Amino acid sequence: MSRRTRIIAGLTVLCAAGAIGGGSAMAQAKAPEEAHVTGDAWLKYPGDPENPYRRFVVDAHGGPWKFVNGKMVMGAARGTVKFDHYAPDTPGGPSKHHWGWIKVDYVMASGPIAVVSGIRQDDEHGIPPNQKRANLTFYQSPRGHKHDRMGFSWGVVLPQCQQMGTGPAPFSPNTRGPFGKWLKGYTVKDAPLRIPSGDFQPPDSPPDCSFGGE
């Protein structure tokens, strides 16, 4: 099977998944052209029981890919994800806000679940180049925003060599946070995937990634 055939087969599977997860979105005559993920929540990260609170503020719009002169190019989104780790700088000290942010370049949403990907722009601790790609998952619960969930590609997930769109399960539940106040939660609006009808060139392969010494 050629690489182009494998890509088309993969797109067919993704499109079918979108149709199942998105319900009537793909059947509507005026379906949205872009997916959207917006919102703000404190999450309780299970991998850090002493300082579990992480806040993620997302404003992401777009899709997973685009076509330029007949060639598929991965990454067709824009926006930001800002995140805060509320924790002390030293054990036993007072908790402080530690903000960072991600420049978004990829969004895929189907039903209540979305994957958002981008490049970390914060470099407070000297992030190695092969750990700057961040993949995030957002789940908008049908039971209400207090039951929303979110996952991020560091901590319980190996951070090196993340590829665009390979998000983890949304492992962190929404919570009142360190100040006892619910935030608005996350809103996911899906969109049908743009599937080409004719011949196209496949996307470039991602660069090799080294794990050595990191």
PDB file of C-alpha atoms in Angstrom:
ATOM      1  CA  MET A   1       0.000   0.000   0.000  1.00  0.00           C
ATOM      2  CA  SER A   2       1.449   3.392  -1.000  1.00  0.00           C
ATOM      3  CA  ARG A   3       1.909   6.211   1.504  1.00  0.00           C
ATOM      4  CA  ARG A   4      -0.781   8.283  -0.238  1.00  0.00           C
ATOM      5  CA  THR A   5      -3.228   5.353  -0.080  1.00  0.00           C
ATOM      6  CA  ARG A   6      -2.527   4.899   3.637  1.00  0.00           C
ATOM      7  CA  ILE A   7      -3.179   8.604   4.245  1.00  0.00           C
ATOM      8  CA  ILE A   8      -6.487   8.493   2.356  1.00  0.00           C
ATOM      9  CA  ALA A   9      -7.510   5.388   4.312  1.00  0.00           C
ATOM     10  CA  GLY A  10      -6.572   7.122   7.544  1.00  0.00           C
ATOM     11  CA  LEU A  11      -8.571  10.202   6.596  1.00  0.00           C
ATOM     12  CA  THR A  12     -11.569   8.003   5.855  1.00  0.00           C
ATOM     13  CA  VAL A  13     -11.365   6.489   9.339  1.00  0.00           C
ATOM     14  CA  LEU A  14     -11.004   9.933  10.923  1.00  0.00           C
ATOM     15  CA  CYS A  15     -13.942  11.242   8.949  1.00  0.00           C
ATOM     16  CA  ALA A  16     -16.080   8.305  10.068  1.00  0.00           C
ATOM     17  CA  ALA A  17     -15.043   8.918  13.671  1.00  0.00           C
ATOM     18  CA  GLY A  18     -16.027  12.546  13.310  1.00  0.00           C
ATOM     19  CA  ALA A  19     -19.418  11.564  11.935  1.00  0.00           C
ATOM     20  CA  ILE A  20     -20.047   9.253  14.893  1.00  0.00           C
ATOM     21  CA  GLY A  21     -18.766  11.622  17.554  1.00  0.00           C
ATOM     22  CA  GLY A  22     -20.172  14.798  16.029  1.00  0.00           C
ATOM     23  CA  GLY A  23     -23.737  13.586  15.627  1.00  0.00           C
ATOM     24  CA  SER A  24     -25.640  15.771  13.187  1.00  0.00           C
ATOM     25  CA  ALA A  25     -22.828  18.298  12.690  1.00  0.00           C
ATOM     26  CA  MET A  26     -21.668  16.704   9.428  1.00  0.00           C
ATOM     27  CA  ALA A  27     -25.215  16.343   8.112  1.00  0.00           C
ATOM     28  CA  GLN A  28     -26.096  20.021   8.476  1.00  0.00           C
ATOM     29  CA  ALA A  29     -26.181  22.067   5.292  1.00  0.00           C
ATOM     30  CA  LYS A  30     -24.263  24.921   6.915  1.00  0.00           C
ATOM     31  CA  ALA A  31     -21.769  23.001   9.011  1.00  0.00           C
ATOM     32  CA  PRO A  32     -19.011  25.111  10.603  1.00  0.00           C
ATOM     33  CA  GLU A  33     -15.709  25.161   8.756  1.00  0.00           C
ATOM     34  CA  GLU A  34     -13.609  25.390  11.913  1.00  0.00           C
ATOM     35  CA  ALA A  35     -13.531  23.646  15.246  1.00  0.00           C
ATOM     36  CA  HIS A  36     -13.368  25.755  18.395  1.00  0.00           C
ATOM     37  CA  VAL A  37     -12.185  25.064  21.939  1.00  0.00           C
ATOM     38  CA  THR A  38     -12.611  27.815  24.516  1.00  0.00           C
ATOM     39  CA  GLY A  39     -12.819  28.100  28.280  1.00  0.00           C
ATOM     40  CA  ASP A  40     -11.076  28.298  31.615  1.00  0.00           C
ATOM     41  CA  ALA A  41     -10.837  25.791  34.461  1.00  0.00           C
ATOM     42  CA  TRP A  42      -8.798  24.727  37.450  1.00  0.00           C
ATOM     43  CA  LEU A  43      -7.834  21.065  37.106  1.00  0.00           C
ATOM     44  CA  LYS A  44      -6.779  18.604  39.776  1.00  0.00           C
ATOM     45  CA  TYR A  45      -3.722  16.816  38.408  1.00  0.00           C
ATOM     46  CA  PRO A  46      -3.551  13.280  39.889  1.00  0.00           C
ATOM     47  CA  GLY A  47       0.220  13.020  39.433  1.00  0.00           C
ATOM     48  CA  ASP A  48       1.000  15.732  42.008  1.00  0.00           C
ATOM     49  CA  PRO A  49      -1.121  15.168  45.142  1.00  0.00           C
ATOM     50  CA  GLU A  50       0.795  17.751  47.224  1.00  0.00           C
ATOM     51  CA  ASN A  51       0.300  20.605  44.722  1.00  0.00           C
ATOM     52  CA  PRO A  52      -2.365  19.323  42.332  1.00  0.00           C
ATOM     53  CA  TYR A  53      -3.896  22.514  40.952  1.00  0.00           C
ATOM     54  CA  ARG A  54      -3.292  23.468  37.329  1.00  0.00           C
ATOM     55  CA  ARG A  55      -5.259  26.127  35.477  1.00  0.00           C
ATOM     56  CA  PHE A  56      -5.652  26.033  31.689  1.00  0.00           C
ATOM     57  CA  VAL A  57      -7.206  28.914  29.725  1.00  0.00           C
ATOM     58  CA  VAL A  58      -7.831  27.935  26.097  1.00  0.00           C
ATOM     59  CA  ASP A  59      -8.834  29.975  23.045  1.00  0.00           C
ATOM     60  CA  ALA A  60      -8.174  27.758  20.004  1.00  0.00           C
ATOM     61  CA  HIS A  61      -9.769  27.769  16.543  1.00  0.00           C
ATOM     62  CA  GLY A  62      -9.143  25.984  13.260  1.00  0.00           C
ATOM     63  CA  GLY A  63      -8.451  22.475  12.043  1.00  0.00           C
ATOM     64  CA  PRO A  64      -5.796  19.765  11.853  1.00  0.00           C
ATOM     65  CA  TRP A  65      -4.567  20.391   8.302  1.00  0.00           C
ATOM     66  CA  LYS A  66      -4.837  22.546   5.214  1.00  0.00           C
ATOM     67  CA  PHE A  67      -4.052  22.166   1.511  1.00  0.00           C
ATOM     68  CA  VAL A  68      -1.534  24.441  -0.179  1.00  0.00           C
ATOM     69  CA  ASN A  69      -1.062  24.064  -3.955  1.00  0.00           C
ATOM     70  CA  GLY A  70      -2.339  20.491  -3.839  1.00  0.00           C
ATOM     71  CA  LYS A  71      -0.206  19.476  -0.855  1.00  0.00           C
ATOM     72  CA  MET A  72      -1.470  18.567   2.609  1.00  0.00           C
ATOM     73  CA  VAL A  73       0.177  20.674   5.313  1.00  0.00           C
ATOM     74  CA  MET A  74      -0.337  19.632   8.928  1.00  0.00           C
ATOM     75  CA  GLY A  75      -1.436  22.376  11.313  1.00  0.00           C
ATOM     76  CA  ALA A  76      -4.214  24.818  10.399  1.00  0.00           C
ATOM     77  CA  ALA A  77      -5.184  26.422  13.684  1.00  0.00           C
ATOM     78  CA  ARG A  78      -4.514  29.534  15.707  1.00  0.00           C
ATOM     79  CA  GLY A  79      -4.939  30.720  19.254  1.00  0.00           C
ATOM     80  CA  THR A  80      -3.354  30.307  22.649  1.00  0.00           C
ATOM     81  CA  VAL A  81      -3.435  28.111  25.714  1.00  0.00           C
ATOM     82  CA  LYS A  82      -2.289  29.770  28.937  1.00  0.00           C
ATOM     83  CA  PHE A  83      -1.531  27.576  31.934  1.00  0.00           C
ATOM     84  CA  ASP A  84      -0.739  28.153  35.594  1.00  0.00           C
ATOM     85  CA  HIS A  85       0.799  25.867  38.204  1.00  0.00           C
ATOM     86  CA  TYR A  86      -0.108  27.193  41.639  1.00  0.00           C
ATOM     87  CA  ALA A  87       2.613  25.858  43.931  1.00  0.00           C
ATOM     88  CA  PRO A  88       5.458  26.967  46.235  1.00  0.00           C
ATOM     89  CA  ASP A  89       8.924  27.575  44.838  1.00  0.00           C
ATOM     90  CA  THR A  90      10.432  25.678  47.762  1.00  0.00           C
ATOM     91  CA  PRO A  91       8.899  22.929  49.941  1.00  0.00           C
ATOM     92  CA  GLY A  92       6.849  24.447  52.740  1.00  0.00           C
ATOM     93  CA  GLY A  93       6.872  27.927  51.221  1.00  0.00           C
ATOM     94  CA  PRO A  94       3.875  29.972  50.095  1.00  0.00           C
ATOM     95  CA  SER A  95       2.168  28.958  46.858  1.00  0.00           C
ATOM     96  CA  LYS A  96       2.664  31.234  43.858  1.00  0.00           C
ATOM     97  CA  HIS A  97       1.362  31.462  40.310  1.00  0.00           C
ATOM     98  CA  HIS A  98       3.666  30.068  37.601  1.00  0.00           C
ATOM     99  CA  TRP A  99       2.289  30.966  34.176  1.00  0.00           C
ATOM    100  CA  GLY A 100       3.286  29.686  30.755  1.00  0.00           C
ATOM    101  CA  TRP A 101       1.646  29.662  27.353  1.00  0.00           C
ATOM    102  CA  ILE A 102       1.350  27.696  24.124  1.00  0.00           C
ATOM    103  CA  LYS A 103       0.988  29.011  20.576  1.00  0.00           C
ATOM    104  CA  VAL A 104      -1.683  26.809  18.965  1.00  0.00           C
ATOM    105  CA  ASP A 105      -1.249  25.358  15.463  1.00  0.00           C
ATOM    106  CA  TYR A 106      -3.577  22.295  15.485  1.00  0.00           C
ATOM    107  CA  VAL A 107      -7.192  21.641  16.530  1.00  0.00           C
ATOM    108  CA  MET A 108      -9.302  18.529  15.942  1.00  0.00           C
ATOM    109  CA  ALA A 109     -12.698  18.188  17.608  1.00  0.00           C
ATOM    110  CA  SER A 110     -15.334  15.470  17.390  1.00  0.00           C
ATOM    111  CA  GLY A 111     -18.399  15.548  19.593  1.00  0.00           C
ATOM    112  CA  PRO A 112     -17.431  16.668  23.127  1.00  0.00           C
ATOM    113  CA  ILE A 113     -13.709  15.865  22.782  1.00  0.00           C
ATOM    114  CA  ALA A 114     -10.938  17.957  21.238  1.00  0.00           C
ATOM    115  CA  VAL A 115      -7.191  17.700  20.754  1.00  0.00           C
ATOM    116  CA  VAL A 116      -5.268  20.990  20.734  1.00  0.00           C
ATOM    117  CA  SER A 117      -1.578  21.125  19.872  1.00  0.00           C
ATOM    118  CA  GLY A 118       1.049  23.835  19.775  1.00  0.00           C
ATOM    119  CA  ILE A 119       4.513  24.990  20.777  1.00  0.00           C
ATOM    120  CA  ARG A 120       5.336  26.071  24.324  1.00  0.00           C
ATOM    121  CA  GLN A 121       6.560  29.663  24.444  1.00  0.00           C
ATOM    122  CA  ASP A 122       7.596  29.729  28.105  1.00  0.00           C
ATOM    123  CA  ASP A 123      11.205  28.810  28.807  1.00  0.00           C
ATOM    124  CA  GLU A 124      11.599  29.504  32.517  1.00  0.00           C
ATOM    125  CA  HIS A 125      13.325  26.187  33.149  1.00  0.00           C
ATOM    126  CA  GLY A 126      15.137  25.771  29.824  1.00  0.00           C
ATOM    127  CA  ILE A 127      12.765  23.373  28.051  1.00  0.00           C
ATOM    128  CA  PRO A 128      14.681  21.107  25.621  1.00  0.00           C
ATOM    129  CA  PRO A 129      13.679  21.597  21.961  1.00  0.00           C
ATOM    130  CA  ASN A 130      12.170  18.107  21.707  1.00  0.00           C
ATOM    131  CA  GLN A 131       9.825  18.840  24.643  1.00  0.00           C
ATOM    132  CA  LYS A 132       8.329  22.105  23.372  1.00  0.00           C
ATOM    133  CA  ARG A 133       5.525  20.455  21.375  1.00  0.00           C
ATOM    134  CA  ALA A 134       2.498  20.271  23.699  1.00  0.00           C
ATOM    135  CA  ASN A 135      -0.640  18.200  23.082  1.00  0.00           C
ATOM    136  CA  LEU A 136      -3.767  18.843  25.129  1.00  0.00           C
ATOM    137  CA  THR A 137      -7.155  17.130  25.284  1.00  0.00           C
ATOM    138  CA  PHE A 138     -10.413  18.751  26.371  1.00  0.00           C
ATOM    139  CA  TYR A 139     -13.666  17.016  27.294  1.00  0.00           C
ATOM    140  CA  GLN A 140     -16.922  18.944  27.637  1.00  0.00           C
ATOM    141  CA  SER A 141     -19.156  16.787  29.804  1.00  0.00           C
ATOM    142  CA  PRO A 142     -22.860  16.426  28.928  1.00  0.00           C
ATOM    143  CA  ARG A 143     -23.504  16.470  32.699  1.00  0.00           C
ATOM    144  CA  GLY A 144     -22.362  20.100  32.958  1.00  0.00           C
ATOM    145  CA  HIS A 145     -19.087  21.988  33.094  1.00  0.00           C
ATOM    146  CA  LYS A 146     -18.290  20.896  36.653  1.00  0.00           C
ATOM    147  CA  HIS A 147     -17.649  17.459  35.141  1.00  0.00           C
ATOM    148  CA  ASP A 148     -15.338  18.651  32.341  1.00  0.00           C
ATOM    149  CA  ARG A 149     -11.895  17.074  32.071  1.00  0.00           C
ATOM    150  CA  MET A 150      -8.553  17.909  30.486  1.00  0.00           C
ATOM    151  CA  GLY A 151      -5.191  16.229  29.818  1.00  0.00           C
ATOM    152  CA  PHE A 152      -1.739  17.574  28.965  1.00  0.00           C
ATOM    153  CA  SER A 153       1.347  15.937  27.467  1.00  0.00           C
ATOM    154  CA  TRP A 154       3.765  16.260  30.368  1.00  0.00           C
ATOM    155  CA  GLY A 155       3.786  14.856  33.884  1.00  0.00           C
ATOM    156  CA  VAL A 156       2.262  11.385  33.508  1.00  0.00           C
ATOM    157  CA  VAL A 157       3.017  11.364  29.756  1.00  0.00           C
ATOM    158  CA  LEU A 158       6.517  11.186  28.259  1.00  0.00           C
ATOM    159  CA  PRO A 159       7.133  14.779  27.075  1.00  0.00           C
ATOM    160  CA  GLN A 160       9.864  14.089  24.508  1.00  0.00           C
ATOM    161  CA  CYS A 161       9.163  13.826  20.802  1.00  0.00           C
ATOM    162  CA  GLN A 162       5.450  14.587  20.920  1.00  0.00           C
ATOM    163  CA  GLN A 163       3.955  14.701  17.424  1.00  0.00           C
ATOM    164  CA  MET A 164       1.208  17.106  16.419  1.00  0.00           C
ATOM    165  CA  GLY A 165      -2.236  15.937  17.535  1.00  0.00           C
ATOM    166  CA  THR A 166      -1.217  12.910  19.646  1.00  0.00           C
ATOM    167  CA  GLY A 167      -2.980  13.980  22.828  1.00  0.00           C
ATOM    168  CA  PRO A 168      -3.322  11.958  26.052  1.00  0.00           C
ATOM    169  CA  ALA A 169      -6.579  10.939  27.693  1.00  0.00           C
ATOM    170  CA  PRO A 170      -8.207  13.832  29.622  1.00  0.00           C
ATOM    171  CA  PHE A 171      -6.929  12.600  32.983  1.00  0.00           C
ATOM    172  CA  SER A 172      -7.467  15.726  35.142  1.00  0.00           C
ATOM    173  CA  PRO A 173     -10.983  16.566  36.424  1.00  0.00           C
ATOM    174  CA  ASN A 174     -12.381  20.060  36.783  1.00  0.00           C
ATOM    175  CA  THR A 175     -12.292  21.392  40.340  1.00  0.00           C
ATOM    176  CA  ARG A 176     -12.942  24.490  42.457  1.00  0.00           C
ATOM    177  CA  GLY A 177      -9.194  25.052  42.561  1.00  0.00           C
ATOM    178  CA  PRO A 178      -7.062  26.521  45.341  1.00  0.00           C
ATOM    179  CA  PHE A 179      -9.470  29.415  45.962  1.00  0.00           C
ATOM    180  CA  GLY A 180     -12.691  27.392  46.167  1.00  0.00           C
ATOM    181  CA  LYS A 181     -14.327  28.924  43.080  1.00  0.00           C
ATOM    182  CA  TRP A 182     -15.576  27.146  39.966  1.00  0.00           C
ATOM    183  CA  LEU A 183     -14.510  28.690  36.661  1.00  0.00           C
ATOM    184  CA  LYS A 184     -16.572  28.436  33.462  1.00  0.00           C
ATOM    185  CA  GLY A 185     -15.189  25.125  32.170  1.00  0.00           C
ATOM    186  CA  TYR A 186     -14.580  24.172  28.542  1.00  0.00           C
ATOM    187  CA  THR A 187     -16.714  24.451  25.415  1.00  0.00           C
ATOM    188  CA  VAL A 188     -15.934  22.210  22.428  1.00  0.00           C
ATOM    189  CA  LYS A 189     -17.518  22.917  19.038  1.00  0.00           C
ATOM    190  CA  ASP A 190     -16.657  20.316  16.434  1.00  0.00           C
ATOM    191  CA  ALA A 191     -16.444  20.629  12.660  1.00  0.00           C
ATOM    192  CA  PRO A 192     -16.307  18.137   9.780  1.00  0.00           C
ATOM    193  CA  LEU A 193     -12.849  17.234   8.564  1.00  0.00           C
ATOM    194  CA  ARG A 194     -11.833  18.690   5.211  1.00  0.00           C
ATOM    195  CA  ILE A 195     -11.218  15.657   2.995  1.00  0.00           C
ATOM    196  CA  PRO A 196      -9.768  16.235  -0.503  1.00  0.00           C
ATOM    197  CA  SER A 197     -11.807  15.009  -3.462  1.00  0.00           C
ATOM    198  CA  GLY A 198      -8.931  14.632  -5.935  1.00  0.00           C
ATOM    199  CA  ASP A 199      -5.235  13.877  -6.025  1.00  0.00           C
ATOM    200  CA  PHE A 200      -2.998  15.566  -3.480  1.00  0.00           C
ATOM    201  CA  GLN A 201       0.534  15.333  -2.174  1.00  0.00           C
ATOM    202  CA  PRO A 202       0.936  13.829   1.313  1.00  0.00           C
ATOM    203  CA  PRO A 203       2.393  15.937   4.130  1.00  0.00           C
ATOM    204  CA  ASP A 204       6.093  15.951   4.882  1.00  0.00           C
ATOM    205  CA  SER A 205       7.272  13.458   7.472  1.00  0.00           C
ATOM    206  CA  PRO A 206       8.041  14.999  10.882  1.00  0.00           C
ATOM    207  CA  PRO A 207      11.733  15.433  11.721  1.00  0.00           C
ATOM    208  CA  ASP A 208      13.544  12.727  13.625  1.00  0.00           C
ATOM    209  CA  CYS A 209      13.573  13.200  17.381  1.00  0.00           C
ATOM    210  CA  SER A 210      16.327  12.338  19.832  1.00  0.00           C
ATOM    211  CA  PHE A 211      15.791  11.038  23.367  1.00  0.00           C
ATOM    212  CA  GLY A 212      19.470  11.057  24.253  1.00  0.00           C
ATOM    213  CA  GLY A 213      20.352  12.750  27.539  1.00  0.00           C
ATOM    214  CA  GLU A 214      16.923  14.331  28.017  1.00  0.00           C
TER     215      GLU A 214
END
